[in-house]
Amino acid sequence: MDTVGTFEMARVLSKFSLFTAVHKHYTLEQWKEFAVNNPDCLQNIAASAGIGPKDLEKLAAILELLPDIRYICLDVANGYSEHFVEFVKDVRKRFPDHTIM
């Protein structure tokens, strides 16, 4: 599957108040650089994560660094699995005020 939710895509789409689920492969440093240079985009993006423990910690670090991000995208192949359901519960508990998709 292609990774299309890039920072560049977010920059362009946010000019039209459109939304981007930014892919989960960016580092925390890349997020920081993007946010410093594009603060107006943050209201129109979701931070994406997988469903492993390291993914949750990375997501937490991104959302702590960038509190203006209000959306979370959980990027999984098998959304019907029990592990995914439990992970969503953990994310909801940790981020009760964010929208999860």
PDB file of C-alpha atoms in Angstrom:
ATOM      1  CA  MET A   1       0.000   0.000   0.000  1.00  0.00           C
ATOM      2  CA  ASP A   2       1.250   3.492  -0.804  1.00  0.00           C
ATOM      3  CA  THR A   3       1.900   6.068   1.877  1.00  0.00           C
ATOM      4  CA  VAL A   4       0.117   9.211   0.734  1.00  0.00           C
ATOM      5  CA  GLY A   5      -0.587  11.132   3.953  1.00  0.00           C
ATOM      6  CA  THR A   6       2.592  13.181   3.843  1.00  0.00           C
ATOM      7  CA  PHE A   7       3.464  16.521   5.370  1.00  0.00           C
ATOM      8  CA  GLU A   8       3.542  18.003   1.870  1.00  0.00           C
ATOM      9  CA  MET A   9       0.024  16.717   1.241  1.00  0.00           C
ATOM     10  CA  ALA A  10      -1.106  18.209   4.563  1.00  0.00           C
ATOM     11  CA  ARG A  11       0.393  21.598   3.668  1.00  0.00           C
ATOM     12  CA  VAL A  12      -1.447  21.732   0.352  1.00  0.00           C
ATOM     13  CA  LEU A  13      -4.783  20.353   1.555  1.00  0.00           C
ATOM     14  CA  SER A  14      -4.919  22.539   4.653  1.00  0.00           C
ATOM     15  CA  LYS A  15      -4.947  25.629   2.413  1.00  0.00           C
ATOM     16  CA  PHE A  16      -8.436  24.467   1.414  1.00  0.00           C
ATOM     17  CA  SER A  17      -9.426  23.406   4.969  1.00  0.00           C
ATOM     18  CA  LEU A  18      -9.111  19.756   3.924  1.00  0.00           C
ATOM     19  CA  PHE A  19      -7.968  16.959   6.205  1.00  0.00           C
ATOM     20  CA  THR A  20      -4.919  14.662   6.069  1.00  0.00           C
ATOM     21  CA  ALA A  21      -4.192  11.568   8.133  1.00  0.00           C
ATOM     22  CA  VAL A  22      -0.408  11.887   8.242  1.00  0.00           C
ATOM     23  CA  HIS A  23       1.367   8.535   7.925  1.00  0.00           C
ATOM     24  CA  LYS A  24       2.934   6.818  10.918  1.00  0.00           C
ATOM     25  CA  HIS A  25       6.509   6.664   9.625  1.00  0.00           C
ATOM     26  CA  TYR A  26       7.638  10.216  10.458  1.00  0.00           C
ATOM     27  CA  THR A  27       9.968  10.645  13.419  1.00  0.00           C
ATOM     28  CA  LEU A  28       9.293  12.931  16.356  1.00  0.00           C
ATOM     29  CA  GLU A  29      11.955  15.315  15.024  1.00  0.00           C
ATOM     30  CA  GLN A  30      10.228  15.465  11.645  1.00  0.00           C
ATOM     31  CA  TRP A  31       6.924  16.234  13.390  1.00  0.00           C
ATOM     32  CA  LYS A  32       8.593  19.003  15.369  1.00  0.00           C
ATOM     33  CA  GLU A  33      10.090  20.567  12.241  1.00  0.00           C
ATOM     34  CA  PHE A  34       6.773  20.341  10.389  1.00  0.00           C
ATOM     35  CA  ALA A  35       4.869  21.968  13.258  1.00  0.00           C
ATOM     36  CA  VAL A  36       7.345  24.833  13.616  1.00  0.00           C
ATOM     37  CA  ASN A  37       7.126  25.600   9.903  1.00  0.00           C
ATOM     38  CA  ASN A  38       3.389  24.890   9.449  1.00  0.00           C
ATOM     39  CA  PRO A  39       1.482  25.668  12.663  1.00  0.00           C
ATOM     40  CA  ASP A  40      -1.732  26.457  10.772  1.00  0.00           C
ATOM     41  CA  CYS A  41      -1.910  22.898   9.420  1.00  0.00           C
ATOM     42  CA  LEU A  42      -2.203  21.196  12.802  1.00  0.00           C
ATOM     43  CA  GLN A  43      -5.960  21.633  13.105  1.00  0.00           C
ATOM     44  CA  ASN A  44      -6.459  19.729   9.825  1.00  0.00           C
ATOM     45  CA  ILE A  45      -4.363  16.621  10.464  1.00  0.00           C
ATOM     46  CA  ALA A  46      -4.436  13.353  12.352  1.00  0.00           C
ATOM     47  CA  ALA A  47      -1.377  11.694  13.823  1.00  0.00           C
ATOM     48  CA  SER A  48      -1.318   8.047  12.748  1.00  0.00           C
ATOM     49  CA  ALA A  49      -0.086   5.062  14.724  1.00  0.00           C
ATOM     50  CA  GLY A  50       0.034   1.304  14.560  1.00  0.00           C
ATOM     51  CA  ILE A  51      -1.141  -0.833  17.460  1.00  0.00           C
ATOM     52  CA  GLY A  52       2.083  -1.850  19.170  1.00  0.00           C
ATOM     53  CA  PRO A  53       3.471  -0.553  22.483  1.00  0.00           C
ATOM     54  CA  LYS A  54       6.165   1.496  20.705  1.00  0.00           C
ATOM     55  CA  ASP A  55       3.487   2.970  18.429  1.00  0.00           C
ATOM     56  CA  LEU A  56       1.492   4.132  21.433  1.00  0.00           C
ATOM     57  CA  GLU A  57       4.531   5.729  23.046  1.00  0.00           C
ATOM     58  CA  LYS A  58       5.441   7.506  19.801  1.00  0.00           C
ATOM     59  CA  LEU A  59       1.856   8.738  19.424  1.00  0.00           C
ATOM     60  CA  ALA A  60       1.898  10.009  23.007  1.00  0.00           C
ATOM     61  CA  ALA A  61       5.165  11.865  22.361  1.00  0.00           C
ATOM     62  CA  ILE A  62       3.740  13.497  19.219  1.00  0.00           C
ATOM     63  CA  LEU A  63       0.533  14.571  20.944  1.00  0.00           C
ATOM     64  CA  GLU A  64       2.423  15.873  23.973  1.00  0.00           C
ATOM     65  CA  LEU A  65       4.713  17.885  21.710  1.00  0.00           C
ATOM     66  CA  LEU A  66       1.828  19.143  19.540  1.00  0.00           C
ATOM     67  CA  PRO A  67      -1.311  19.610  21.653  1.00  0.00           C
ATOM     68  CA  ASP A  68      -3.112  21.343  18.760  1.00  0.00           C
ATOM     69  CA  ILE A  69      -3.478  17.963  17.026  1.00  0.00           C
ATOM     70  CA  ARG A  70      -6.937  16.719  18.025  1.00  0.00           C
ATOM     71  CA  TYR A  71      -7.244  13.643  15.782  1.00  0.00           C
ATOM     72  CA  ILE A  72      -5.728  10.165  15.977  1.00  0.00           C
ATOM     73  CA  CYS A  73      -5.706   7.663  13.110  1.00  0.00           C
ATOM     74  CA  LEU A  74      -5.092   4.035  14.077  1.00  0.00           C
ATOM     75  CA  ASP A  75      -3.606   2.430  10.988  1.00  0.00           C
ATOM     76  CA  VAL A  76      -4.198  -1.332  11.016  1.00  0.00           C
ATOM     77  CA  ALA A  77      -4.942  -4.043   8.485  1.00  0.00           C
ATOM     78  CA  ASN A  78      -7.294  -6.032  10.717  1.00  0.00           C
ATOM     79  CA  GLY A  79      -9.617  -3.669  12.553  1.00  0.00           C
ATOM     80  CA  TYR A  80     -11.830  -6.547  13.659  1.00  0.00           C
ATOM     81  CA  SER A  81      -9.179  -8.218  15.864  1.00  0.00           C
ATOM     82  CA  GLU A  82      -9.560  -8.368  19.634  1.00  0.00           C
ATOM     83  CA  HIS A  83      -6.080  -6.860  20.011  1.00  0.00           C
ATOM     84  CA  PHE A  84      -7.201  -3.812  18.026  1.00  0.00           C
ATOM     85  CA  VAL A  85     -10.333  -3.415  20.148  1.00  0.00           C
ATOM     86  CA  GLU A  86      -8.237  -3.463  23.332  1.00  0.00           C
ATOM     87  CA  PHE A  87      -5.760  -1.017  21.826  1.00  0.00           C
ATOM     88  CA  VAL A  88      -8.546   1.425  20.965  1.00  0.00           C
ATOM     89  CA  LYS A  89      -9.743   1.200  24.577  1.00  0.00           C
ATOM     90  CA  ASP A  90      -6.217   2.018  25.779  1.00  0.00           C
ATOM     91  CA  VAL A  91      -5.919   4.963  23.380  1.00  0.00           C
ATOM     92  CA  ARG A  92      -9.329   6.305  24.448  1.00  0.00           C
ATOM     93  CA  LYS A  93      -8.340   6.071  28.113  1.00  0.00           C
ATOM     94  CA  ARG A  94      -5.074   7.876  27.466  1.00  0.00           C
ATOM     95  CA  PHE A  95      -6.512  10.518  25.106  1.00  0.00           C
ATOM     96  CA  PRO A  96     -10.135  11.063  26.169  1.00  0.00           C
ATOM     97  CA  ASP A  97     -10.538  14.379  24.340  1.00  0.00           C
ATOM     98  CA  HIS A  98      -9.184  13.322  20.940  1.00  0.00           C
ATOM     99  CA  THR A  99     -11.173  12.011  17.996  1.00  0.00           C
ATOM    100  CA  ILE A 100     -10.044   8.491  17.092  1.00  0.00           C
ATOM    101  CA  MET A 101     -10.499   7.097  13.610  1.00  0.00           C
TER     102      MET A 101
END
